[in-house]
Amino acid sequence: MAGCADGSRTGLLGRSYFHLHLVSDSTGETLIAVARAVAAQYEGVSAIEHVYPLVRSSKQLDRVLNEIDTAPGIVLYTLVEPDLATRLEEKCRELGCPHLSVLAPVHALLESYIGAASTARPGAQHMLNAEYFKRIDAMNFTLMHDDGQLPDDLDQADVVLLGVSRTSKTPTAIYLANRGLKTANIPLVPGQSPPEELDSIRKALVVGLVASPERIVQIRQNRLLSLNADDDTAYVDKAAVAEEIALSRRLFARRNWPVIDVTRRSIEETAAAILDLHREHALKFIVT
């Protein structure tokens, strides 16, 4: 383990750093998500990520092994080609680096339960199948219906998001689109009525997004600062913002639309809550 122990460093304020090598024969998204989810549980420790996607040949693996040799650390990998995985493991053992095939335990579990061996297909989850094209269609729809655009066909959406400015409508919509949901988002602007097309929605799930006035003001101030704009405006006045949010809550209550407070939620957490609401909504729609 000596080689890997040398790979860790202590930086400013006593924070520890270590090298984390993520080796994949596909895009590396799975590895990155797993690694970051776990690393986030350790306070005072940060990973220096080295990401190697699309490693599918010995030549490509040679570069990876050289970099691990230069900066030893923890190695996580998703390589379905046995020869490549074996070479990587041998190098890690030589350097004393902890290493783990992230998908191996899941493969073993499924193989034991199903009673059939898997077929080695790098990037199989990214095949150009119906699900893939559904996500692309959802993304196109979502981009075309951002910020209140094209309200005439709102009921073609799976989800419609409403909220005052800076409630993370657009990034949440993009995330949902990547999960295959056609998502429109509509800003609630002081002095302007929501589009009349909302009255005729039958199929789409409408969700209201809110946040605390303090959080909205903070985000808006940062936005104005980035634009070098004057901040002497009701846009960042706490009382005015609080009234905006109160009006939006009353609108959501009148329409009986579900509300999600995004003050302390990440985009992923907000989207997860909406996906759960959409599953329930879709089931009711099918039943009726």
PDB file of C-alpha atoms in Angstrom:
ATOM      1  CA  MET A   1       0.000   0.000   0.000  1.00  0.00           C
ATOM      2  CA  ALA A   2       3.039   2.276   0.230  1.00  0.00           C
ATOM      3  CA  GLY A   3       2.696   3.523  -3.336  1.00  0.00           C
ATOM      4  CA  CYS A   4      -0.846   4.696  -2.759  1.00  0.00           C
ATOM      5  CA  ALA A   5      -0.092   6.184   0.621  1.00  0.00           C
ATOM      6  CA  ASP A   6       2.347   8.503  -1.157  1.00  0.00           C
ATOM      7  CA  GLY A   7      -0.477   9.649  -3.400  1.00  0.00           C
ATOM      8  CA  SER A   8      -2.368  11.455  -0.638  1.00  0.00           C
ATOM      9  CA  ARG A   9      -1.544  15.037   0.312  1.00  0.00           C
ATOM     10  CA  THR A  10      -2.604  17.513   2.969  1.00  0.00           C
ATOM     11  CA  GLY A  11      -3.406  20.961   1.642  1.00  0.00           C
ATOM     12  CA  LEU A  12      -4.485  24.270   3.133  1.00  0.00           C
ATOM     13  CA  LEU A  13      -6.592  24.193   6.301  1.00  0.00           C
ATOM     14  CA  GLY A  14      -5.554  20.575   6.846  1.00  0.00           C
ATOM     15  CA  ARG A  15      -7.755  19.239   4.063  1.00  0.00           C
ATOM     16  CA  SER A  16      -6.586  15.891   2.682  1.00  0.00           C
ATOM     17  CA  TYR A  17      -6.412  15.064  -1.002  1.00  0.00           C
ATOM     18  CA  PHE A  18      -6.026  11.733  -2.753  1.00  0.00           C
ATOM     19  CA  HIS A  19      -5.869  10.576  -6.346  1.00  0.00           C
ATOM     20  CA  LEU A  20      -8.962   8.769  -7.621  1.00  0.00           C
ATOM     21  CA  HIS A  21      -8.649   7.030 -10.993  1.00  0.00           C
ATOM     22  CA  LEU A  22     -11.911   6.223 -12.786  1.00  0.00           C
ATOM     23  CA  VAL A  23     -11.418   3.862 -15.725  1.00  0.00           C
ATOM     24  CA  SER A  24     -14.329   3.022 -18.021  1.00  0.00           C
ATOM     25  CA  ASP A  25     -14.871   1.419 -21.405  1.00  0.00           C
ATOM     26  CA  SER A  26     -17.933   3.646 -21.835  1.00  0.00           C
ATOM     27  CA  THR A  27     -18.671   7.278 -20.971  1.00  0.00           C
ATOM     28  CA  GLY A  28     -17.632   6.984 -17.326  1.00  0.00           C
ATOM     29  CA  GLU A  29     -20.889   8.487 -16.067  1.00  0.00           C
ATOM     30  CA  THR A  30     -21.640   5.522 -13.815  1.00  0.00           C
ATOM     31  CA  LEU A  31     -18.214   5.628 -12.186  1.00  0.00           C
ATOM     32  CA  ILE A  32     -18.282   9.378 -11.687  1.00  0.00           C
ATOM     33  CA  ALA A  33     -21.730   9.271 -10.085  1.00  0.00           C
ATOM     34  CA  VAL A  34     -20.819   6.399  -7.742  1.00  0.00           C
ATOM     35  CA  ALA A  35     -17.439   7.852  -6.791  1.00  0.00           C
ATOM     36  CA  ARG A  36     -18.783  11.308  -6.036  1.00  0.00           C
ATOM     37  CA  ALA A  37     -21.742   9.976  -4.076  1.00  0.00           C
ATOM     38  CA  VAL A  38     -19.397   8.029  -1.796  1.00  0.00           C
ATOM     39  CA  ALA A  39     -16.628  10.657  -1.578  1.00  0.00           C
ATOM     40  CA  ALA A  40     -19.182  13.265  -0.501  1.00  0.00           C
ATOM     41  CA  GLN A  41     -19.659  11.345   2.759  1.00  0.00           C
ATOM     42  CA  TYR A  42     -16.130  12.160   3.939  1.00  0.00           C
ATOM     43  CA  GLU A  43     -15.611  15.624   5.391  1.00  0.00           C
ATOM     44  CA  GLY A  44     -12.193  17.204   5.076  1.00  0.00           C
ATOM     45  CA  VAL A  45     -11.168  14.882   2.251  1.00  0.00           C
ATOM     46  CA  SER A  46     -11.230  15.661  -1.476  1.00  0.00           C
ATOM     47  CA  ALA A  47     -10.555  13.435  -4.447  1.00  0.00           C
ATOM     48  CA  ILE A  48      -8.367  14.537  -7.336  1.00  0.00           C
ATOM     49  CA  GLU A  49     -10.256  12.821 -10.131  1.00  0.00           C
ATOM     50  CA  HIS A  50      -8.564  11.264 -13.137  1.00  0.00           C
ATOM     51  CA  VAL A  51     -11.269  10.133 -15.556  1.00  0.00           C
ATOM     52  CA  TYR A  52     -10.491   7.808 -18.460  1.00  0.00           C
ATOM     53  CA  PRO A  53     -13.553   7.132 -20.660  1.00  0.00           C
ATOM     54  CA  LEU A  54     -13.787   4.799 -23.677  1.00  0.00           C
ATOM     55  CA  VAL A  55     -10.823   2.607 -22.711  1.00  0.00           C
ATOM     56  CA  ARG A  56     -11.313  -0.292 -25.109  1.00  0.00           C
ATOM     57  CA  SER A  57      -7.819  -1.217 -26.345  1.00  0.00           C
ATOM     58  CA  SER A  58      -4.439  -2.167 -24.885  1.00  0.00           C
ATOM     59  CA  LYS A  59      -2.923   1.036 -26.232  1.00  0.00           C
ATOM     60  CA  GLN A  60      -5.539   3.155 -24.491  1.00  0.00           C
ATOM     61  CA  LEU A  61      -5.011   1.198 -21.284  1.00  0.00           C
ATOM     62  CA  ASP A  62      -1.227   1.779 -21.478  1.00  0.00           C
ATOM     63  CA  ARG A  63      -1.771   5.514 -21.035  1.00  0.00           C
ATOM     64  CA  VAL A  64      -4.037   4.865 -18.055  1.00  0.00           C
ATOM     65  CA  LEU A  65      -1.488   2.598 -16.384  1.00  0.00           C
ATOM     66  CA  ASN A  66       1.261   5.183 -16.874  1.00  0.00           C
ATOM     67  CA  GLU A  67      -0.844   7.872 -15.207  1.00  0.00           C
ATOM     68  CA  ILE A  68      -1.711   5.600 -12.285  1.00  0.00           C
ATOM     69  CA  ASP A  69       2.008   4.877 -11.936  1.00  0.00           C
ATOM     70  CA  THR A  70       2.722   8.631 -11.865  1.00  0.00           C
ATOM     71  CA  ALA A  71      -0.026   9.468  -9.355  1.00  0.00           C
ATOM     72  CA  PRO A  72      -0.965   6.326  -7.405  1.00  0.00           C
ATOM     73  CA  GLY A  73      -4.319   6.276  -5.653  1.00  0.00           C
ATOM     74  CA  ILE A  74      -7.634   4.461  -5.522  1.00  0.00           C
ATOM     75  CA  VAL A  75      -8.727   2.874  -8.812  1.00  0.00           C
ATOM     76  CA  LEU A  76     -12.372   2.241  -9.676  1.00  0.00           C
ATOM     77  CA  TYR A  77     -13.242   0.733 -13.016  1.00  0.00           C
ATOM     78  CA  THR A  78     -15.956  -0.615 -15.291  1.00  0.00           C
ATOM     79  CA  LEU A  79     -14.166  -2.722 -17.902  1.00  0.00           C
ATOM     80  CA  VAL A  80     -16.141  -5.620 -19.324  1.00  0.00           C
ATOM     81  CA  GLU A  81     -13.228  -6.911 -21.448  1.00  0.00           C
ATOM     82  CA  PRO A  82     -11.492  -9.512 -19.188  1.00  0.00           C
ATOM     83  CA  ASP A  83      -7.973  -8.990 -20.604  1.00  0.00           C
ATOM     84  CA  LEU A  84      -8.072  -5.250 -19.988  1.00  0.00           C
ATOM     85  CA  ALA A  85      -9.495  -5.698 -16.487  1.00  0.00           C
ATOM     86  CA  THR A  86      -6.801  -8.264 -15.656  1.00  0.00           C
ATOM     87  CA  ARG A  87      -3.984  -5.969 -16.799  1.00  0.00           C
ATOM     88  CA  LEU A  88      -5.387  -3.100 -14.755  1.00  0.00           C
ATOM     89  CA  GLU A  89      -5.717  -5.277 -11.666  1.00  0.00           C
ATOM     90  CA  GLU A  90      -2.163  -6.583 -12.008  1.00  0.00           C
ATOM     91  CA  LYS A  91      -0.792  -3.035 -12.219  1.00  0.00           C
ATOM     92  CA  CYS A  92      -2.777  -1.992  -9.165  1.00  0.00           C
ATOM     93  CA  ARG A  93      -1.466  -4.940  -7.162  1.00  0.00           C
ATOM     94  CA  GLU A  94       2.080  -4.093  -8.268  1.00  0.00           C
ATOM     95  CA  LEU A  95       1.671  -0.515  -7.015  1.00  0.00           C
ATOM     96  CA  GLY A  96      -0.300  -1.520  -3.934  1.00  0.00           C
ATOM     97  CA  CYS A  97      -3.280   0.562  -5.064  1.00  0.00           C
ATOM     98  CA  PRO A  98      -6.765  -0.354  -3.793  1.00  0.00           C
ATOM     99  CA  HIS A  99      -8.941  -1.213  -6.797  1.00  0.00           C
ATOM    100  CA  LEU A 100     -12.511  -2.288  -7.389  1.00  0.00           C
ATOM    101  CA  SER A 101     -14.684  -3.271 -10.322  1.00  0.00           C
ATOM    102  CA  VAL A 102     -17.800  -1.258  -9.492  1.00  0.00           C
ATOM    103  CA  LEU A 103     -20.141  -3.367 -11.607  1.00  0.00           C
ATOM    104  CA  ALA A 104     -18.762  -6.789 -10.611  1.00  0.00           C
ATOM    105  CA  PRO A 105     -20.867  -7.214  -7.424  1.00  0.00           C
ATOM    106  CA  VAL A 106     -24.026  -6.257  -9.343  1.00  0.00           C
ATOM    107  CA  HIS A 107     -23.168  -8.628 -12.180  1.00  0.00           C
ATOM    108  CA  ALA A 108     -22.609 -11.438  -9.686  1.00  0.00           C
ATOM    109  CA  LEU A 109     -25.937 -10.766  -7.970  1.00  0.00           C
ATOM    110  CA  LEU A 110     -27.897 -10.675 -11.227  1.00  0.00           C
ATOM    111  CA  GLU A 111     -26.137 -13.740 -12.609  1.00  0.00           C
ATOM    112  CA  SER A 112     -26.899 -15.678  -9.431  1.00  0.00           C
ATOM    113  CA  TYR A 113     -30.565 -14.648  -9.464  1.00  0.00           C
ATOM    114  CA  ILE A 114     -31.237 -14.922 -13.197  1.00  0.00           C
ATOM    115  CA  GLY A 115     -29.110 -17.989 -13.718  1.00  0.00           C
ATOM    116  CA  ALA A 116     -27.484 -16.704 -16.897  1.00  0.00           C
ATOM    117  CA  ALA A 117     -24.126 -15.115 -17.651  1.00  0.00           C
ATOM    118  CA  SER A 118     -23.931 -11.572 -19.000  1.00  0.00           C
ATOM    119  CA  THR A 119     -22.665 -10.677 -22.467  1.00  0.00           C
ATOM    120  CA  ALA A 120     -19.668  -8.330 -22.478  1.00  0.00           C
ATOM    121  CA  ARG A 121     -20.873  -5.223 -24.319  1.00  0.00           C
ATOM    122  CA  PRO A 122     -19.074  -1.958 -23.446  1.00  0.00           C
ATOM    123  CA  GLY A 123     -21.523   0.950 -23.265  1.00  0.00           C
ATOM    124  CA  ALA A 124     -24.554  -1.292 -23.714  1.00  0.00           C
ATOM    125  CA  GLN A 125     -26.697   1.173 -21.739  1.00  0.00           C
ATOM    126  CA  HIS A 126     -26.063   3.811 -24.410  1.00  0.00           C
ATOM    127  CA  MET A 127     -27.488   1.845 -27.323  1.00  0.00           C
ATOM    128  CA  LEU A 128     -29.564   3.761 -29.876  1.00  0.00           C
ATOM    129  CA  ASN A 129     -32.830   2.159 -28.836  1.00  0.00           C
ATOM    130  CA  ALA A 130     -36.353   3.499 -28.362  1.00  0.00           C
ATOM    131  CA  GLU A 131     -35.554   4.753 -24.863  1.00  0.00           C
ATOM    132  CA  TYR A 132     -32.595   6.751 -26.177  1.00  0.00           C
ATOM    133  CA  PHE A 133     -34.664   8.471 -28.861  1.00  0.00           C
ATOM    134  CA  LYS A 134     -37.373   9.154 -26.300  1.00  0.00           C
ATOM    135  CA  ARG A 135     -34.833  11.118 -24.248  1.00  0.00           C
ATOM    136  CA  ILE A 136     -33.683  13.065 -27.319  1.00  0.00           C
ATOM    137  CA  ASP A 137     -37.298  13.910 -28.179  1.00  0.00           C
ATOM    138  CA  ALA A 138     -37.887  15.033 -24.594  1.00  0.00           C
ATOM    139  CA  MET A 139     -34.775  17.227 -24.677  1.00  0.00           C
ATOM    140  CA  ASN A 140     -35.859  18.899 -27.927  1.00  0.00           C
ATOM    141  CA  PHE A 141     -39.328  19.568 -26.521  1.00  0.00           C
ATOM    142  CA  THR A 142     -37.912  20.945 -23.277  1.00  0.00           C
ATOM    143  CA  LEU A 143     -35.500  23.341 -24.981  1.00  0.00           C
ATOM    144  CA  MET A 144     -38.290  24.633 -27.238  1.00  0.00           C
ATOM    145  CA  HIS A 145     -40.594  25.198 -24.240  1.00  0.00           C
ATOM    146  CA  ASP A 146     -38.101  26.913 -21.937  1.00  0.00           C
ATOM    147  CA  ASP A 147     -39.075  30.104 -20.110  1.00  0.00           C
ATOM    148  CA  GLY A 148     -42.700  30.138 -21.262  1.00  0.00           C
ATOM    149  CA  GLN A 149     -42.080  29.631 -24.978  1.00  0.00           C
ATOM    150  CA  LEU A 150     -44.710  27.965 -27.221  1.00  0.00           C
ATOM    151  CA  PRO A 151     -47.513  27.733 -24.621  1.00  0.00           C
ATOM    152  CA  ASP A 152     -50.059  26.526 -27.213  1.00  0.00           C
ATOM    153  CA  ASP A 153     -49.094  22.868 -26.823  1.00  0.00           C
ATOM    154  CA  LEU A 154     -48.425  22.690 -23.080  1.00  0.00           C
ATOM    155  CA  ASP A 155     -50.615  19.620 -22.711  1.00  0.00           C
ATOM    156  CA  GLN A 156     -48.178  17.692 -24.876  1.00  0.00           C
ATOM    157  CA  ALA A 157     -45.703  17.992 -22.015  1.00  0.00           C
ATOM    158  CA  ASP A 158     -45.293  15.339 -19.365  1.00  0.00           C
ATOM    159  CA  VAL A 159     -44.467  17.985 -16.749  1.00  0.00           C
ATOM    160  CA  VAL A 160     -44.994  21.755 -16.564  1.00  0.00           C
ATOM    161  CA  LEU A 161     -42.960  23.691 -13.990  1.00  0.00           C
ATOM    162  CA  LEU A 162     -44.074  27.070 -12.658  1.00  0.00           C
ATOM    163  CA  GLY A 163     -42.272  29.438 -10.322  1.00  0.00           C
ATOM    164  CA  VAL A 164     -40.924  32.927  -9.843  1.00  0.00           C
ATOM    165  CA  SER A 165     -37.550  33.858 -11.275  1.00  0.00           C
ATOM    166  CA  ARG A 166     -34.549  31.877  -9.904  1.00  0.00           C
ATOM    167  CA  THR A 167     -36.419  28.810  -8.620  1.00  0.00           C
ATOM    168  CA  SER A 168     -34.251  26.534 -10.812  1.00  0.00           C
ATOM    169  CA  LYS A 169     -36.965  25.829 -13.357  1.00  0.00           C
ATOM    170  CA  THR A 170     -34.705  25.498 -16.401  1.00  0.00           C
ATOM    171  CA  PRO A 171     -31.992  23.224 -14.935  1.00  0.00           C
ATOM    172  CA  THR A 172     -34.667  21.039 -13.349  1.00  0.00           C
ATOM    173  CA  ALA A 173     -36.488  20.808 -16.685  1.00  0.00           C
ATOM    174  CA  ILE A 174     -33.272  19.821 -18.482  1.00  0.00           C
ATOM    175  CA  TYR A 175     -32.582  17.126 -15.883  1.00  0.00           C
ATOM    176  CA  LEU A 176     -36.104  15.732 -16.271  1.00  0.00           C
ATOM    177  CA  ALA A 177     -35.735  15.754 -20.062  1.00  0.00           C
ATOM    178  CA  ASN A 178     -32.617  13.652 -19.710  1.00  0.00           C
ATOM    179  CA  ARG A 179     -34.796  11.174 -17.846  1.00  0.00           C
ATOM    180  CA  GLY A 180     -37.218  11.094 -20.765  1.00  0.00           C
ATOM    181  CA  LEU A 181     -39.895  13.557 -19.612  1.00  0.00           C
ATOM    182  CA  LYS A 182     -41.019  16.350 -21.916  1.00  0.00           C
ATOM    183  CA  THR A 183     -40.871  19.345 -19.591  1.00  0.00           C
ATOM    184  CA  ALA A 184     -42.056  22.908 -20.124  1.00  0.00           C
ATOM    185  CA  ASN A 185     -41.315  25.693 -17.658  1.00  0.00           C
ATOM    186  CA  ILE A 186     -43.195  28.940 -17.176  1.00  0.00           C
ATOM    187  CA  PRO A 187     -41.965  31.961 -15.194  1.00  0.00           C
ATOM    188  CA  LEU A 188     -44.383  33.770 -12.909  1.00  0.00           C
ATOM    189  CA  VAL A 189     -43.780  37.469 -13.495  1.00  0.00           C
ATOM    190  CA  PRO A 190     -45.180  40.219 -11.213  1.00  0.00           C
ATOM    191  CA  GLY A 191     -48.091  42.004 -12.867  1.00  0.00           C
ATOM    192  CA  GLN A 192     -48.516  39.338 -15.560  1.00  0.00           C
ATOM    193  CA  SER A 193     -51.089  36.554 -15.597  1.00  0.00           C
ATOM    194  CA  PRO A 194     -49.969  32.986 -16.277  1.00  0.00           C
ATOM    195  CA  PRO A 195     -50.728  31.772 -19.823  1.00  0.00           C
ATOM    196  CA  GLU A 196     -54.374  30.863 -20.429  1.00  0.00           C
ATOM    197  CA  GLU A 197     -53.261  27.518 -21.872  1.00  0.00           C
ATOM    198  CA  LEU A 198     -52.723  26.282 -18.306  1.00  0.00           C
ATOM    199  CA  ASP A 199     -56.515  26.155 -17.949  1.00  0.00           C
ATOM    200  CA  SER A 200     -56.829  23.495 -20.639  1.00  0.00           C
ATOM    201  CA  ILE A 201     -54.122  21.154 -19.365  1.00  0.00           C
ATOM    202  CA  ARG A 202     -55.467  17.674 -18.726  1.00  0.00           C
ATOM    203  CA  LYS A 203     -52.605  15.235 -19.243  1.00  0.00           C
ATOM    204  CA  ALA A 204     -49.491  17.078 -18.058  1.00  0.00           C
ATOM    205  CA  LEU A 205     -48.463  17.228 -14.404  1.00  0.00           C
ATOM    206  CA  VAL A 206     -48.156  20.844 -13.243  1.00  0.00           C
ATOM    207  CA  VAL A 207     -45.725  21.464 -10.381  1.00  0.00           C
ATOM    208  CA  GLY A 208     -45.086  24.714  -8.538  1.00  0.00           C
ATOM    209  CA  LEU A 209     -41.547  25.531  -7.386  1.00  0.00           C
ATOM    210  CA  VAL A 210     -40.944  27.894  -4.470  1.00  0.00           C
ATOM    211  CA  ALA A 211     -38.027  28.939  -2.282  1.00  0.00           C
ATOM    212  CA  SER A 212     -37.440  31.196   0.704  1.00  0.00           C
ATOM    213  CA  PRO A 213     -37.259  34.952  -0.040  1.00  0.00           C
ATOM    214  CA  GLU A 214     -33.726  35.041   1.389  1.00  0.00           C
ATOM    215  CA  ARG A 215     -32.535  32.356  -1.008  1.00  0.00           C
ATOM    216  CA  ILE A 216     -34.209  33.942  -4.035  1.00  0.00           C
ATOM    217  CA  VAL A 217     -32.755  37.373  -3.212  1.00  0.00           C
ATOM    218  CA  GLN A 218     -29.280  35.899  -2.819  1.00  0.00           C
ATOM    219  CA  ILE A 219     -29.415  34.134  -6.193  1.00  0.00           C
ATOM    220  CA  ARG A 220     -30.850  37.178  -7.939  1.00  0.00           C
ATOM    221  CA  GLN A 221     -28.188  39.455  -6.472  1.00  0.00           C
ATOM    222  CA  ASN A 222     -25.492  37.119  -7.737  1.00  0.00           C
ATOM    223  CA  ARG A 223     -27.178  37.121 -11.140  1.00  0.00           C
ATOM    224  CA  LEU A 224     -27.236  40.930 -11.316  1.00  0.00           C
ATOM    225  CA  LEU A 225     -23.625  41.070 -10.154  1.00  0.00           C
ATOM    226  CA  SER A 226     -22.547  38.741 -12.953  1.00  0.00           C
ATOM    227  CA  LEU A 227     -24.321  41.025 -15.441  1.00  0.00           C
ATOM    228  CA  ASN A 228     -22.903  44.223 -13.881  1.00  0.00           C
ATOM    229  CA  ALA A 229     -26.507  45.389 -13.530  1.00  0.00           C
ATOM    230  CA  ASP A 230     -27.966  47.893 -11.064  1.00  0.00           C
ATOM    231  CA  ASP A 231     -29.281  46.144  -7.940  1.00  0.00           C
ATOM    232  CA  ASP A 232     -31.548  49.032  -6.914  1.00  0.00           C
ATOM    233  CA  THR A 233     -34.660  47.228  -8.088  1.00  0.00           C
ATOM    234  CA  ALA A 234     -37.696  45.368  -6.747  1.00  0.00           C
ATOM    235  CA  TYR A 235     -36.181  42.263  -8.353  1.00  0.00           C
ATOM    236  CA  VAL A 236     -33.930  41.906  -5.296  1.00  0.00           C
ATOM    237  CA  ASP A 237     -36.069  43.684  -2.697  1.00  0.00           C
ATOM    238  CA  LYS A 238     -36.840  41.159   0.025  1.00  0.00           C
ATOM    239  CA  ALA A 239     -40.380  42.410   0.675  1.00  0.00           C
ATOM    240  CA  ALA A 240     -41.223  42.394  -3.034  1.00  0.00           C
ATOM    241  CA  VAL A 241     -39.752  38.942  -3.478  1.00  0.00           C
ATOM    242  CA  ALA A 242     -41.684  37.636  -0.475  1.00  0.00           C
ATOM    243  CA  GLU A 243     -44.893  38.968  -2.075  1.00  0.00           C
ATOM    244  CA  GLU A 244     -44.004  37.247  -5.383  1.00  0.00           C
ATOM    245  CA  ILE A 245     -43.597  33.942  -3.608  1.00  0.00           C
ATOM    246  CA  ALA A 246     -46.790  34.405  -1.580  1.00  0.00           C
ATOM    247  CA  LEU A 247     -48.753  35.090  -4.779  1.00  0.00           C
ATOM    248  CA  SER A 248     -47.282  32.011  -6.435  1.00  0.00           C
ATOM    249  CA  ARG A 249     -48.233  29.851  -3.454  1.00  0.00           C
ATOM    250  CA  ARG A 250     -51.809  31.147  -3.583  1.00  0.00           C
ATOM    251  CA  LEU A 251     -51.975  30.352  -7.293  1.00  0.00           C
ATOM    252  CA  PHE A 252     -50.723  26.806  -6.715  1.00  0.00           C
ATOM    253  CA  ALA A 253     -53.198  26.313  -3.863  1.00  0.00           C
ATOM    254  CA  ARG A 254     -56.157  27.530  -5.963  1.00  0.00           C
ATOM    255  CA  ARG A 255     -55.271  25.123  -8.763  1.00  0.00           C
ATOM    256  CA  ASN A 256     -54.458  22.294  -6.359  1.00  0.00           C
ATOM    257  CA  TRP A 257     -51.014  21.895  -7.946  1.00  0.00           C
ATOM    258  CA  PRO A 258     -48.298  20.142  -5.925  1.00  0.00           C
ATOM    259  CA  VAL A 259     -45.588  22.437  -4.569  1.00  0.00           C
ATOM    260  CA  ILE A 260     -41.898  21.720  -4.000  1.00  0.00           C
ATOM    261  CA  ASP A 261     -39.719  24.001  -1.894  1.00  0.00           C
ATOM    262  CA  VAL A 262     -36.290  24.077  -3.582  1.00  0.00           C
ATOM    263  CA  THR A 263     -34.576  26.227  -0.943  1.00  0.00           C
ATOM    264  CA  ARG A 264     -32.331  23.445   0.331  1.00  0.00           C
ATOM    265  CA  ARG A 265     -32.749  20.938  -2.484  1.00  0.00           C
ATOM    266  CA  SER A 266     -30.284  20.142  -5.215  1.00  0.00           C
ATOM    267  CA  ILE A 267     -31.552  19.917  -8.790  1.00  0.00           C
ATOM    268  CA  GLU A 268     -31.302  16.126  -8.543  1.00  0.00           C
ATOM    269  CA  GLU A 269     -33.396  16.031  -5.354  1.00  0.00           C
ATOM    270  CA  THR A 270     -36.051  18.298  -6.841  1.00  0.00           C
ATOM    271  CA  ALA A 271     -36.191  16.174  -9.992  1.00  0.00           C
ATOM    272  CA  ALA A 272     -36.463  12.968  -7.952  1.00  0.00           C
ATOM    273  CA  ALA A 273     -39.485  14.385  -6.114  1.00  0.00           C
ATOM    274  CA  ILE A 274     -41.084  15.407  -9.432  1.00  0.00           C
ATOM    275  CA  LEU A 275     -40.444  11.968 -10.947  1.00  0.00           C
ATOM    276  CA  ASP A 276     -42.223  10.417  -7.981  1.00  0.00           C
ATOM    277  CA  LEU A 277     -45.175  12.801  -8.414  1.00  0.00           C
ATOM    278  CA  HIS A 278     -45.261  12.049 -12.136  1.00  0.00           C
ATOM    279  CA  ARG A 279     -45.462   8.299 -11.549  1.00  0.00           C
ATOM    280  CA  GLU A 280     -48.500   8.808  -9.313  1.00  0.00           C
ATOM    281  CA  HIS A 281     -50.043  11.282 -11.765  1.00  0.00           C
ATOM    282  CA  ALA A 282     -49.528   8.975 -14.762  1.00  0.00           C
ATOM    283  CA  LEU A 283     -51.150   6.095 -12.875  1.00  0.00           C
ATOM    284  CA  LYS A 284     -54.219   8.181 -12.085  1.00  0.00           C
ATOM    285  CA  PHE A 285     -54.417   9.316 -15.707  1.00  0.00           C
ATOM    286  CA  ILE A 286     -54.358   5.711 -16.926  1.00  0.00           C
ATOM    287  CA  VAL A 287     -57.037   4.669 -14.424  1.00  0.00           C
ATOM    288  CA  THR A 288     -59.360   7.534 -15.363  1.00  0.00           C
TER     289      THR A 288
END
